[in-house]
Coordinates of C-alpha atoms and ligand atoms in Angstrom, one line a residue:
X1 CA 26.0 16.5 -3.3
X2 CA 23.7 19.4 -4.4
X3 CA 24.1 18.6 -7.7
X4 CA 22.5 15.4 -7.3
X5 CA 19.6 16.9 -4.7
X6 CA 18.0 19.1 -7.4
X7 CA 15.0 17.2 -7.8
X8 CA 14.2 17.3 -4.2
X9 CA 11.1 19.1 -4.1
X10 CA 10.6 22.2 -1.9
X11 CA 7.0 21.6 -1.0
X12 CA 6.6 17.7 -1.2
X13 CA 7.8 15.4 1.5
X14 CA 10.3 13.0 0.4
X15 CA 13.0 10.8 2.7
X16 CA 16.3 12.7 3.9
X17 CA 17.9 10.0 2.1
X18 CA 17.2 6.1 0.0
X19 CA 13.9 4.5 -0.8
X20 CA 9.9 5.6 0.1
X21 CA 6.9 4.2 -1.7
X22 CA 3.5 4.3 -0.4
X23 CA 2.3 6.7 2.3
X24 CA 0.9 4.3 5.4
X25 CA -0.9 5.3 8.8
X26 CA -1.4 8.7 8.7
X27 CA -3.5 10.1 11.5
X28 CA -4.4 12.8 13.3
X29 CA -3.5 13.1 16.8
X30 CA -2.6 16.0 19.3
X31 CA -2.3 18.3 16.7
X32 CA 0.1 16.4 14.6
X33 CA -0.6 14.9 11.2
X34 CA 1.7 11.6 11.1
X35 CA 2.7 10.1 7.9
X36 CA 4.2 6.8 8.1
X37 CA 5.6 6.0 4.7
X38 CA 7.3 2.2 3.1
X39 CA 10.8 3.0 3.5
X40 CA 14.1 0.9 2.7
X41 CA 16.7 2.7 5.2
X42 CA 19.7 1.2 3.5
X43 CA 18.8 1.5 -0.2
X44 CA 17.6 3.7 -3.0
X45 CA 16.0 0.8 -4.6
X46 CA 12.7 -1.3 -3.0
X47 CA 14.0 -4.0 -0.5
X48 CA 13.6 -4.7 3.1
X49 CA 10.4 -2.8 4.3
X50 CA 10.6 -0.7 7.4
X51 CA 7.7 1.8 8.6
X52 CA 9.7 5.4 7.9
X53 CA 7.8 8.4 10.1
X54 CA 7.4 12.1 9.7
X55 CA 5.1 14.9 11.4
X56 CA 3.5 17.9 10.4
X57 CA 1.7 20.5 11.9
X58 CA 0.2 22.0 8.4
X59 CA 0.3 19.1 6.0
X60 CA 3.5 21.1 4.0
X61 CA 6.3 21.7 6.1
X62 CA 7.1 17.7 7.6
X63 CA 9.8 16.7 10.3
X64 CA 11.3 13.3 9.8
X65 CA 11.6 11.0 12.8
X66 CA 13.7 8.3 14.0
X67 CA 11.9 5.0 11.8
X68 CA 8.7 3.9 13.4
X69 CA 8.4 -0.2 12.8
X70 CA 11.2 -2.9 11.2
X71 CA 11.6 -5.8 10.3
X72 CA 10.7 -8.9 12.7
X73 CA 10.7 -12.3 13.0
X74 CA 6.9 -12.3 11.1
X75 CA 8.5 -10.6 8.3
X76 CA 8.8 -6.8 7.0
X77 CA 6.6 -4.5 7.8
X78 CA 3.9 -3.8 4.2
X79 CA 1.6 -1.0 4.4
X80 CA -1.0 -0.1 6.5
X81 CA -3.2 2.2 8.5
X82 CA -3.2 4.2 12.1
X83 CA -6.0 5.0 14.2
X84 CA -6.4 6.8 17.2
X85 CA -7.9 4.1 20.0
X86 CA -10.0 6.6 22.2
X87 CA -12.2 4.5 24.5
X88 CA -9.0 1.5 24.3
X89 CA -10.6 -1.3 22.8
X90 CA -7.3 -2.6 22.8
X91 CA -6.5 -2.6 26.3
X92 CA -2.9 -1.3 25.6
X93 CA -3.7 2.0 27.2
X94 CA -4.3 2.5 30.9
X95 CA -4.0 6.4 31.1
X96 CA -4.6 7.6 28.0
X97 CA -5.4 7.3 24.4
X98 CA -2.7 6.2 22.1
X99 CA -2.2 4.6 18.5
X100 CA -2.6 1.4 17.2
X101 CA -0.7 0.9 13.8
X102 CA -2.6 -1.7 11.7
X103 CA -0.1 -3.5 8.8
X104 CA 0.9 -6.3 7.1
X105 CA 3.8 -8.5 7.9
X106 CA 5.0 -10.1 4.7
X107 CA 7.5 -13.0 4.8
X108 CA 9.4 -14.7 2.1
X109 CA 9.3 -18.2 3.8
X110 CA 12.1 -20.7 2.6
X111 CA 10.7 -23.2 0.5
X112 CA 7.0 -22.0 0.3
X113 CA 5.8 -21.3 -2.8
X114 CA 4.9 -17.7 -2.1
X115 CA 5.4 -15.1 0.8
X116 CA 3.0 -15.1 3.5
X117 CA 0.6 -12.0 4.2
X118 CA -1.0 -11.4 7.5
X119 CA -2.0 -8.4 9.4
X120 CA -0.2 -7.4 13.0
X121 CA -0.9 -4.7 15.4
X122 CA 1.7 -2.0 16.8
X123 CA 0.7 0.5 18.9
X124 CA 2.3 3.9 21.1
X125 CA 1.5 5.6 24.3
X126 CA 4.0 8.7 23.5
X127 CA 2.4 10.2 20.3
X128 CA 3.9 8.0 17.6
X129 CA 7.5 8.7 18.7
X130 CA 8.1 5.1 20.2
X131 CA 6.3 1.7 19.1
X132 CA 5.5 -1.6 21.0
X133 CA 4.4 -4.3 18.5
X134 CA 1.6 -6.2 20.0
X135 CA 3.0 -10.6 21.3
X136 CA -0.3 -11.8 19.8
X137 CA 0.8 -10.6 16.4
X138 CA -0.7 -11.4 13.8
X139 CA -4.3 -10.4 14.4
X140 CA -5.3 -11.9 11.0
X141 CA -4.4 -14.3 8.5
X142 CA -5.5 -15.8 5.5
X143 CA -4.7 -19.6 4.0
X144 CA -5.6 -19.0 0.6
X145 CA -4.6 -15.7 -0.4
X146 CA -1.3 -15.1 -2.3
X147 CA -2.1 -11.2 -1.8
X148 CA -3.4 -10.3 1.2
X149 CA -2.3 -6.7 2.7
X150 CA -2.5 -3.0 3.1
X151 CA -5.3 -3.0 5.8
X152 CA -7.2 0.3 6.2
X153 CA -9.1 0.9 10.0
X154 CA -11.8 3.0 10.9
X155 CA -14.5 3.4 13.6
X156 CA -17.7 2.5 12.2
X157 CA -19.5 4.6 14.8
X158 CA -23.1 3.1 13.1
X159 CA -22.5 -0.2 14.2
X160 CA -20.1 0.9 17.2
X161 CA -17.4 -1.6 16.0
X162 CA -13.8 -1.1 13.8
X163 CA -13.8 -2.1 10.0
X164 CA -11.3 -3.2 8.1
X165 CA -10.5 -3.1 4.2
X166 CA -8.0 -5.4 2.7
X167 CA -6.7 -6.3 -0.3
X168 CA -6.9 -10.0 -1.6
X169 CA -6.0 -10.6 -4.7
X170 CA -7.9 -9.0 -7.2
X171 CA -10.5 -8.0 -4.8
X172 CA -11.0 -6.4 -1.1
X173 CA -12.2 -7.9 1.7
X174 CA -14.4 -6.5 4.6
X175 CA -14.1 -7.6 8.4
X176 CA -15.2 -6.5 11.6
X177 CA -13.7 -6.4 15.5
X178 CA -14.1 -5.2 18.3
X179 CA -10.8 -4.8 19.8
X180 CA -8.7 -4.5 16.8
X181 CA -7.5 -8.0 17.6
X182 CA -10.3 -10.1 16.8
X183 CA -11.5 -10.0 13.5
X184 CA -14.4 -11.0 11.8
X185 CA -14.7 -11.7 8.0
X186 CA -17.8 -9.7 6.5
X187 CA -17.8 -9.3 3.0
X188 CA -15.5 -9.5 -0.4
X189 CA -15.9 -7.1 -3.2
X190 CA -14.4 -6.8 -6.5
X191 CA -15.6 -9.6 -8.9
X192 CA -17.0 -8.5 -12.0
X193 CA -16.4 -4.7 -11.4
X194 CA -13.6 -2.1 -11.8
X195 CA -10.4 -2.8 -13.2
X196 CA -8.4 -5.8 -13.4
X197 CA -5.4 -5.8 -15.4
X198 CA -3.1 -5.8 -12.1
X199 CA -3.3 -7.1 -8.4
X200 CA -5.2 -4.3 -6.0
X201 CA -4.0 -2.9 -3.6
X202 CA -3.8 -0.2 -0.7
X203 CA -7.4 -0.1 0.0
X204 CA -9.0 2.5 1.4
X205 CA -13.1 3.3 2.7
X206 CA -14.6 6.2 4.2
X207 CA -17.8 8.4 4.2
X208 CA -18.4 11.8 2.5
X209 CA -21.0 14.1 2.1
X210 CA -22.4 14.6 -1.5
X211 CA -22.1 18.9 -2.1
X212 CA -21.6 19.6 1.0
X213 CA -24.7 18.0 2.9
X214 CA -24.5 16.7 6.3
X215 CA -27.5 14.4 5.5
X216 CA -27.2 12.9 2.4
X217 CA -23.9 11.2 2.5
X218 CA -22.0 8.6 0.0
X219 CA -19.6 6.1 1.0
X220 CA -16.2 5.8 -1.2
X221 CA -13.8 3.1 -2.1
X222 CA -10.3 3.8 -3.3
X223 CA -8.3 0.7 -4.7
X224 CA -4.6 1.2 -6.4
X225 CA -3.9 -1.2 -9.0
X226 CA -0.6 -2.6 -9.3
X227 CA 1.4 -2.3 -12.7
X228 CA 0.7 -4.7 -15.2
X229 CA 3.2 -4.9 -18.7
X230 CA 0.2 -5.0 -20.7
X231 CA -0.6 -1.4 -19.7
X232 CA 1.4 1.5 -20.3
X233 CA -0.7 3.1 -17.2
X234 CA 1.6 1.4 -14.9
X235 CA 0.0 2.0 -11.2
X236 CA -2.8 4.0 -10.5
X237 CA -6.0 4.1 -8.3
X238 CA -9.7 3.4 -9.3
X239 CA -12.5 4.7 -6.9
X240 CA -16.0 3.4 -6.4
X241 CA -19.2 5.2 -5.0
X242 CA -21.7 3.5 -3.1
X243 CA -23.6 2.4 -0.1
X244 CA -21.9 0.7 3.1
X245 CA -23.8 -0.8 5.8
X246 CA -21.0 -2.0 8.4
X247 CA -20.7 -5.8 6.4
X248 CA -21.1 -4.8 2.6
X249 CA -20.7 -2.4 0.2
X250 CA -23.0 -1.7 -2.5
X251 CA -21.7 0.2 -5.3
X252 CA -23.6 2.9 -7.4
X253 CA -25.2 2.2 -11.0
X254 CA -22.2 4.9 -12.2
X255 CA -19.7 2.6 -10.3
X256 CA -20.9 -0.4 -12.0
X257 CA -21.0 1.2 -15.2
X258 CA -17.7 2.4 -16.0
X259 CA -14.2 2.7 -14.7
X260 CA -13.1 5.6 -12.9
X261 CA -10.0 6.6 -11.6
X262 CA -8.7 9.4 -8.8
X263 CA -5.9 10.5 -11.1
X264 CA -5.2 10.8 -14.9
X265 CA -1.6 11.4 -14.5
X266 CA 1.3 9.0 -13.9
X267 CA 2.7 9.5 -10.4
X268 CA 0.0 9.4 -7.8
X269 CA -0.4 5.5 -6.5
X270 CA -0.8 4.0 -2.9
X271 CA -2.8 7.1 -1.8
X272 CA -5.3 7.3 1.3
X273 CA -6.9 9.3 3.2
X274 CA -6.0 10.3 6.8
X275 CA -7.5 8.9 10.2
X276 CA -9.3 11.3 13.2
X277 CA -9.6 14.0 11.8
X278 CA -11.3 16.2 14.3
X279 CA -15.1 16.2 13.6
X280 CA -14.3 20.3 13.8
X281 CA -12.6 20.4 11.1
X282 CA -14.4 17.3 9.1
X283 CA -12.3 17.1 5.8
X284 CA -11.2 14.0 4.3
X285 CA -7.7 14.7 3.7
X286 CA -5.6 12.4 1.2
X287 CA -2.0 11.8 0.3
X288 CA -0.2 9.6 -2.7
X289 CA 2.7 8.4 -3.4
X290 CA 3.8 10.3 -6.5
X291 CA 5.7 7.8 -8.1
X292 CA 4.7 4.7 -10.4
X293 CA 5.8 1.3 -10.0
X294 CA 6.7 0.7 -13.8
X295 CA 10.3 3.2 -13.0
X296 CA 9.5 3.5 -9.6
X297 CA 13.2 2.1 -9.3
X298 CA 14.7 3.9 -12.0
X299 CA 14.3 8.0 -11.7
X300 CA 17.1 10.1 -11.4
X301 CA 17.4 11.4 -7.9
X302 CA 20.7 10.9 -6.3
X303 CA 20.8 9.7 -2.8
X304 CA 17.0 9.2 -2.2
X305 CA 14.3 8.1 -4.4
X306 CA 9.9 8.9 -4.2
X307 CA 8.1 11.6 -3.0
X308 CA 4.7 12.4 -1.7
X309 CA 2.0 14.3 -3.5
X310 CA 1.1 17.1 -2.2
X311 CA -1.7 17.5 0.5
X312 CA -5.5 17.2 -1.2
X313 CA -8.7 17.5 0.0
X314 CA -11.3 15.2 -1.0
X315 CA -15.0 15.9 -2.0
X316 CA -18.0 14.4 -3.2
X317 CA -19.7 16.4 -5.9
X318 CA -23.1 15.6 -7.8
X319 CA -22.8 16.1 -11.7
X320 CA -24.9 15.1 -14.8
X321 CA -26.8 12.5 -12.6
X322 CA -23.5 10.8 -11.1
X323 CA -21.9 11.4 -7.4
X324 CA -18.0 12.0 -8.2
X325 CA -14.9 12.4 -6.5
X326 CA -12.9 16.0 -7.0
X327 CA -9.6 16.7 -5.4
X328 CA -8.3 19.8 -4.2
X329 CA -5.1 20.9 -2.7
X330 CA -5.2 21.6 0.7
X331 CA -5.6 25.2 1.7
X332 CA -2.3 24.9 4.1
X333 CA -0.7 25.6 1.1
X334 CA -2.3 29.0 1.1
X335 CA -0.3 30.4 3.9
X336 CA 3.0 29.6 1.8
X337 CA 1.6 31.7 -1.6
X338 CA 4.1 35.1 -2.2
X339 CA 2.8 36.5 -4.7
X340 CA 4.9 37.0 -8.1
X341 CA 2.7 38.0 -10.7
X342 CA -1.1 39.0 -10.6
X343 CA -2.7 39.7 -13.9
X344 CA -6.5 40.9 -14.7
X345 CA -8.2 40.3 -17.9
X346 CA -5.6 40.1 -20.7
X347 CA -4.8 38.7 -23.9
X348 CA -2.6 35.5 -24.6
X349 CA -0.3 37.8 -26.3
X350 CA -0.3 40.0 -23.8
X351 CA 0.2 37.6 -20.9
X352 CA 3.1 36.0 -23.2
X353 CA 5.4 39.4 -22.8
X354 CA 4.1 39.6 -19.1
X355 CA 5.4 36.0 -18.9
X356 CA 8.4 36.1 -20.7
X357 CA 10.9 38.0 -18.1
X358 CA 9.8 35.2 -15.3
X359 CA 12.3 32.9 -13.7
X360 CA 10.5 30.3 -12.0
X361 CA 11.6 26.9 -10.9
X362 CA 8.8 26.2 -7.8
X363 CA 5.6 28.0 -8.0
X364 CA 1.8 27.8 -8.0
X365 CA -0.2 29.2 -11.0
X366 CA -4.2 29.8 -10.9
X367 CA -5.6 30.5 -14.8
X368 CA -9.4 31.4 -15.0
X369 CA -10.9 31.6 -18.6
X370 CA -14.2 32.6 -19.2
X371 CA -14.7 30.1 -22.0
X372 CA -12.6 27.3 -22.5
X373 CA -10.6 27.0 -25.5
X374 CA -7.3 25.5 -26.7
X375 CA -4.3 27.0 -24.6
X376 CA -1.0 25.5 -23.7
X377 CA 1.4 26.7 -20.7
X378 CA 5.1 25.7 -21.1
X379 CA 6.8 25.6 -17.6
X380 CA 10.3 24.6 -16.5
X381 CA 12.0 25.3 -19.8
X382 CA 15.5 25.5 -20.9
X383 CA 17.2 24.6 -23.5
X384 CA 15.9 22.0 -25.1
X385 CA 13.3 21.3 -22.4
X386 CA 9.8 21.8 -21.3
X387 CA 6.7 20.7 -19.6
X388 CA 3.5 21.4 -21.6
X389 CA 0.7 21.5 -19.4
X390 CA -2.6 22.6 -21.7
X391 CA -6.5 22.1 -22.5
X392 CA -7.0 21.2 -26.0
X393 CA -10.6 22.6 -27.3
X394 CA -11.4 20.1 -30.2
X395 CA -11.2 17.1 -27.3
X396 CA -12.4 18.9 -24.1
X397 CA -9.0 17.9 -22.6
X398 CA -6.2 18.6 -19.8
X399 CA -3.0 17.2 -20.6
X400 CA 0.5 16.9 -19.6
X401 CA 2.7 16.7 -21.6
X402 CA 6.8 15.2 -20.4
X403 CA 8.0 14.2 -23.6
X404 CA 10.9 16.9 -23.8
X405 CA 10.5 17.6 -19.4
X406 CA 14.3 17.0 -19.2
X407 CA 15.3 13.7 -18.0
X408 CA 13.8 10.8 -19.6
X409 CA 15.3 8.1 -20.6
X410 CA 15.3 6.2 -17.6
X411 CA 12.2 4.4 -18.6
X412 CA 10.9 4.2 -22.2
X413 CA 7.4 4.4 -20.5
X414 CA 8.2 7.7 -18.7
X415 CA 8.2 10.1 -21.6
X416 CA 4.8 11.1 -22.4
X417 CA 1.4 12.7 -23.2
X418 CA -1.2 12.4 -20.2
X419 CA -4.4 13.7 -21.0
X420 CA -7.9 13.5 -19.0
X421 CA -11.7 14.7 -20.6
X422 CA -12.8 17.6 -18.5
X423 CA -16.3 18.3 -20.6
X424 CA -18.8 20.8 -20.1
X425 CA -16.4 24.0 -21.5
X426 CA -19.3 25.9 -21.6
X427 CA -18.4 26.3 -18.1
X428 CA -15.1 27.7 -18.8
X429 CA -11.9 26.4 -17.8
X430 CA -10.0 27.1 -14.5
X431 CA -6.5 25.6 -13.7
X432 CA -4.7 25.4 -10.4
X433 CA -0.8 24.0 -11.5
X434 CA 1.7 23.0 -8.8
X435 CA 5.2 23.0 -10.1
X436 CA 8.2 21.7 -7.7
X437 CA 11.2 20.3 -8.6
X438 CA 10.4 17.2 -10.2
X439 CA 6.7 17.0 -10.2
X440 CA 3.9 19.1 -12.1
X441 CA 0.4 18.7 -10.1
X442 CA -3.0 20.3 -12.8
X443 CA -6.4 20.6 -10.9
X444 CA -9.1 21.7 -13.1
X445 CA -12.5 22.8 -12.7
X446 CA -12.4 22.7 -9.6
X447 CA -10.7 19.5 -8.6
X448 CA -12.9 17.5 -11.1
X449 CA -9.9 16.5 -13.2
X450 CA -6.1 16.1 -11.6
X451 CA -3.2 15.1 -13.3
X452 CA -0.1 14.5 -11.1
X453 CA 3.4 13.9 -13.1
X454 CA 6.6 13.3 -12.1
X455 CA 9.6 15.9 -14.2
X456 CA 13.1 16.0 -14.5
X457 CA 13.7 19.3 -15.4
X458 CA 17.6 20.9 -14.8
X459 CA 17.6 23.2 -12.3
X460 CA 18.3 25.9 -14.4
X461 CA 15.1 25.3 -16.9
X462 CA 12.9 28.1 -15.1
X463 CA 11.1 29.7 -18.0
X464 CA 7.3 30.0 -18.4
X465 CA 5.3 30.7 -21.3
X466 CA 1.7 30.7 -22.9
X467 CA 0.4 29.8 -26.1
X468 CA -2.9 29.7 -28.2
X469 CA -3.5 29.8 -31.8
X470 CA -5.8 33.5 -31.2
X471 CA -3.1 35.6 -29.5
X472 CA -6.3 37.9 -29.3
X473 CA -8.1 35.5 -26.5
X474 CA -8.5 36.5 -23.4
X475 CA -7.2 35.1 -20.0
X476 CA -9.5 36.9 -17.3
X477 CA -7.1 36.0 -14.8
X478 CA -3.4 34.5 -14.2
X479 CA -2.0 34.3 -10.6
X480 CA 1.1 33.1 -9.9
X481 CA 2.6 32.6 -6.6
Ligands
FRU1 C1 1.8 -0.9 -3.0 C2 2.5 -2.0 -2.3 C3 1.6 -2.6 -1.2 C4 2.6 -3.2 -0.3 C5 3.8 -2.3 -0.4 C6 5.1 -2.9 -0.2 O1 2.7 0.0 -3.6 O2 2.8 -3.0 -3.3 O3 0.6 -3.4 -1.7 O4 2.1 -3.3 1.0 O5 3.7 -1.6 -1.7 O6 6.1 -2.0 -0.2

């Protein structure tokens, strides 16, 4: 019923109807950005794992197609990647280019002592509408492994060859092939760095330019980390920086040093970044799964359950001697703006009254300051309810907070404060917030600090206001579309 839709966001893909989780095999192809997602077509809960398929031609507005890849007799389909085979290493394409799809069949085998993980081929000739699994499935297993999925392609053109990333365990491993059906084990990484307290996962490699130059490029490691009881995190995705040679990755002295991870808020897990994008355009495009596996199960949404982040563009950026990763959204999401309030230099008080006639349930906000101190922005409130989304001077912060964001109690993990160390305020403080039905999505400075957060506001909580403990300070600029 409507009733039970109004948390379907406006601007974030989610299923027409039961389960998603993690987004899987997005490429780039013939104009179309596919996004293959872990779906469960007969439940709202996590169970029998099917390949679920959408398209887009602007990364915003999707069209879900008929399910790409079920169940088989090597098991149900986990995640995994897409690539586009263009001189067909394969040999499944005699005219034409096509797709291979690259995931991992996992089977709960009677009387074994755990499932068993391996990694099968499928591939297309008619654009991802229609798939053939390969009768040599599976390409790769593993004997030793209890975990040991989520394989992420990609042309290393250096060594003219595909790669592979794979989780195992509580580390990833490297291979190498040819044809996408032979593999070669290359390398293992993991042991003694990043974060442990859970089983990795969705792995995820690729090559990025450090501000912007074509010579002087980084590579970059994304690993989600399962959810763990001991940590009230849940899931969530480190990153590493560092050097890869075709067979190893060598991580950086910052990677080594400390933990760092892609998101500080609660509900961006599984995420990586697409395949082929045209050299033309050259961005390394990204998409999570905004939802975390500790209620993953549990939110309110009636009829269907997860959603996707949205879109973000990923970039390497040098700062205070370290190479780090900064998200932005992607500028599709331009073309959608209408503009509902612009506002110049002003003070908090007087933004408040400018504020305070506004009825706003989906919108995109853009706050400039030319010096950063503490200010908080309430958004989808109502009675009794609101999302605080601020920066608090004294610890250099941005933080959510869902404590009071309407629905709650679903989880007693779900309700509250997330906040992330932005630094430098000297700087200033810029904020780019994505409100939607049920999520809340903070870039600031620039994309150096994100914070994605699932809400579950009533649809009728749609007022916005500021706050800041000088009414006198000024905002030099609030946009709101
Ligand atoms: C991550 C994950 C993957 C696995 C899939 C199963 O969220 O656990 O490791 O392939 O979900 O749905």
């Amino acid at each position: 019923t409507m009733l039970k839709q109004n948390h379907r966001g406006a601007y974030h893909f989610s299923p027409k109807e039961k389960w998603m989780n993690d987004p899987n095999g997005m490429v780039y192809f013939k104009g179309e950005y596919h996004l293959f997602y872990q779906h469960h077509p007969f439940g709202t809960t996590w169970g029998p794992m099917h390949w679920g398929h959408a398209v887009s031609k602007d990364l915003v507005s999707w069209e879900e197609l008929p399910i790409a890849l079920a169940p088989d007799e090597h098991g149900m389909i986990f995640s995994g990647s897409a690539v586009v085979d263009w001189n067909n290493t394969t040999g499944f394409f005699e005219d034409e280019p096509g797709l291979v799809a690259i995931f991992t069949h996992h089977a709960d085998v009677e009387g074994a002592e755990h499932p068993v993980q391996c990694q099968s081929l499928a591939y297309s000739t008619d654009e991802g509408r229609t798939w053939t699994k390969y009768e040599g499935n599976p390409v790769l297993r593993h004997d030793s492994f209890i975990d040991f999925r989520d394989p992420k392609v990609f042309w290393h053109e250096p060594s003219s060859q595909w790669s592979m990333i794979v989780a195992c365990g509580q580390s990833v491993s490297l291979y190498r092939s040819p044809d996408l059906k032979n593999w070669t084990f290359c390398s293992e990484f993991g042991e003694g760095i990043g974060f442990h307290g859970g089983v990795w996962e969705c792995p995820d490699l690729f090559a990025l330019p450090v501000d912007g130059a074509q010579d002087n490029s980084k590579w970059v490691m994304l690993v989600s980390i399962g959810d763990h009881p001991d940590f009230t995190e849940g899931s969530r995705t480190q990153y590493f920086t560092g050097e890869f040679d075709g067979t190893r990755f060598t991580p950086d002295e910052c990677s080594v040093a400390k933990i760092r991870w892609l998101d500080l808020g609660r509900d961006n897990y599984a995420g990586v970044s697409w395949s082929d994008i045209p050299a033309a355009d050259g961005r390394c495009l990204f998409i999570g799964w905004m939802s975390n596996w500790k209620y993953a199960n549990l939110t309110p949404t009636g009829g269907w359950r997860g959603a996707m982040t949205i879109a973000r563009e990923l970039e390497l950026r040098s700062r205070n001697g370290e190479v780090m990763l900064v998200q932005q959204p992607a500028r599709e999401l331009k073309a959608y703006r209408q503009p509902v309030l612009s506002l110049g230099p002003k003070t908090v008080e007087q933004a408040s009254s400018e504020l305070s006639g506004l009825r706003l349930e989906i919108f995109e906000m853009h706050v400039r300051m030319e010096s950063a101190q503490s200010i908080a922005f309430k958004v989808r409130a109502g009675a009794g309810q609101e999302t605080v989304i601020g920066y608090n001077g004294d610890t250099e912060a941005v933080y959510v907070d869902r404590t009071r964001s309407g629905v709650t109690d679903f989880h007693p993990e779900f309700p509250c404060i997330h906040s992330a160390v932005l630094e430098d305020g000297e700087e200033g403080l810029e904020l780019r917030i994505f409100v939607d039905r049920s999520s809340v999505e903070v870039f600031a400075g620039g994309g150096r600090v994100v914070l994605t957060d699932l809400i579950y506001p009533d649809s009728a909580s749609t007022g916005i206001s500021v706050f800041a403990d000088d009414a006198q300070m000024i905002i030099n600029s609030l946009d709101i579309y």
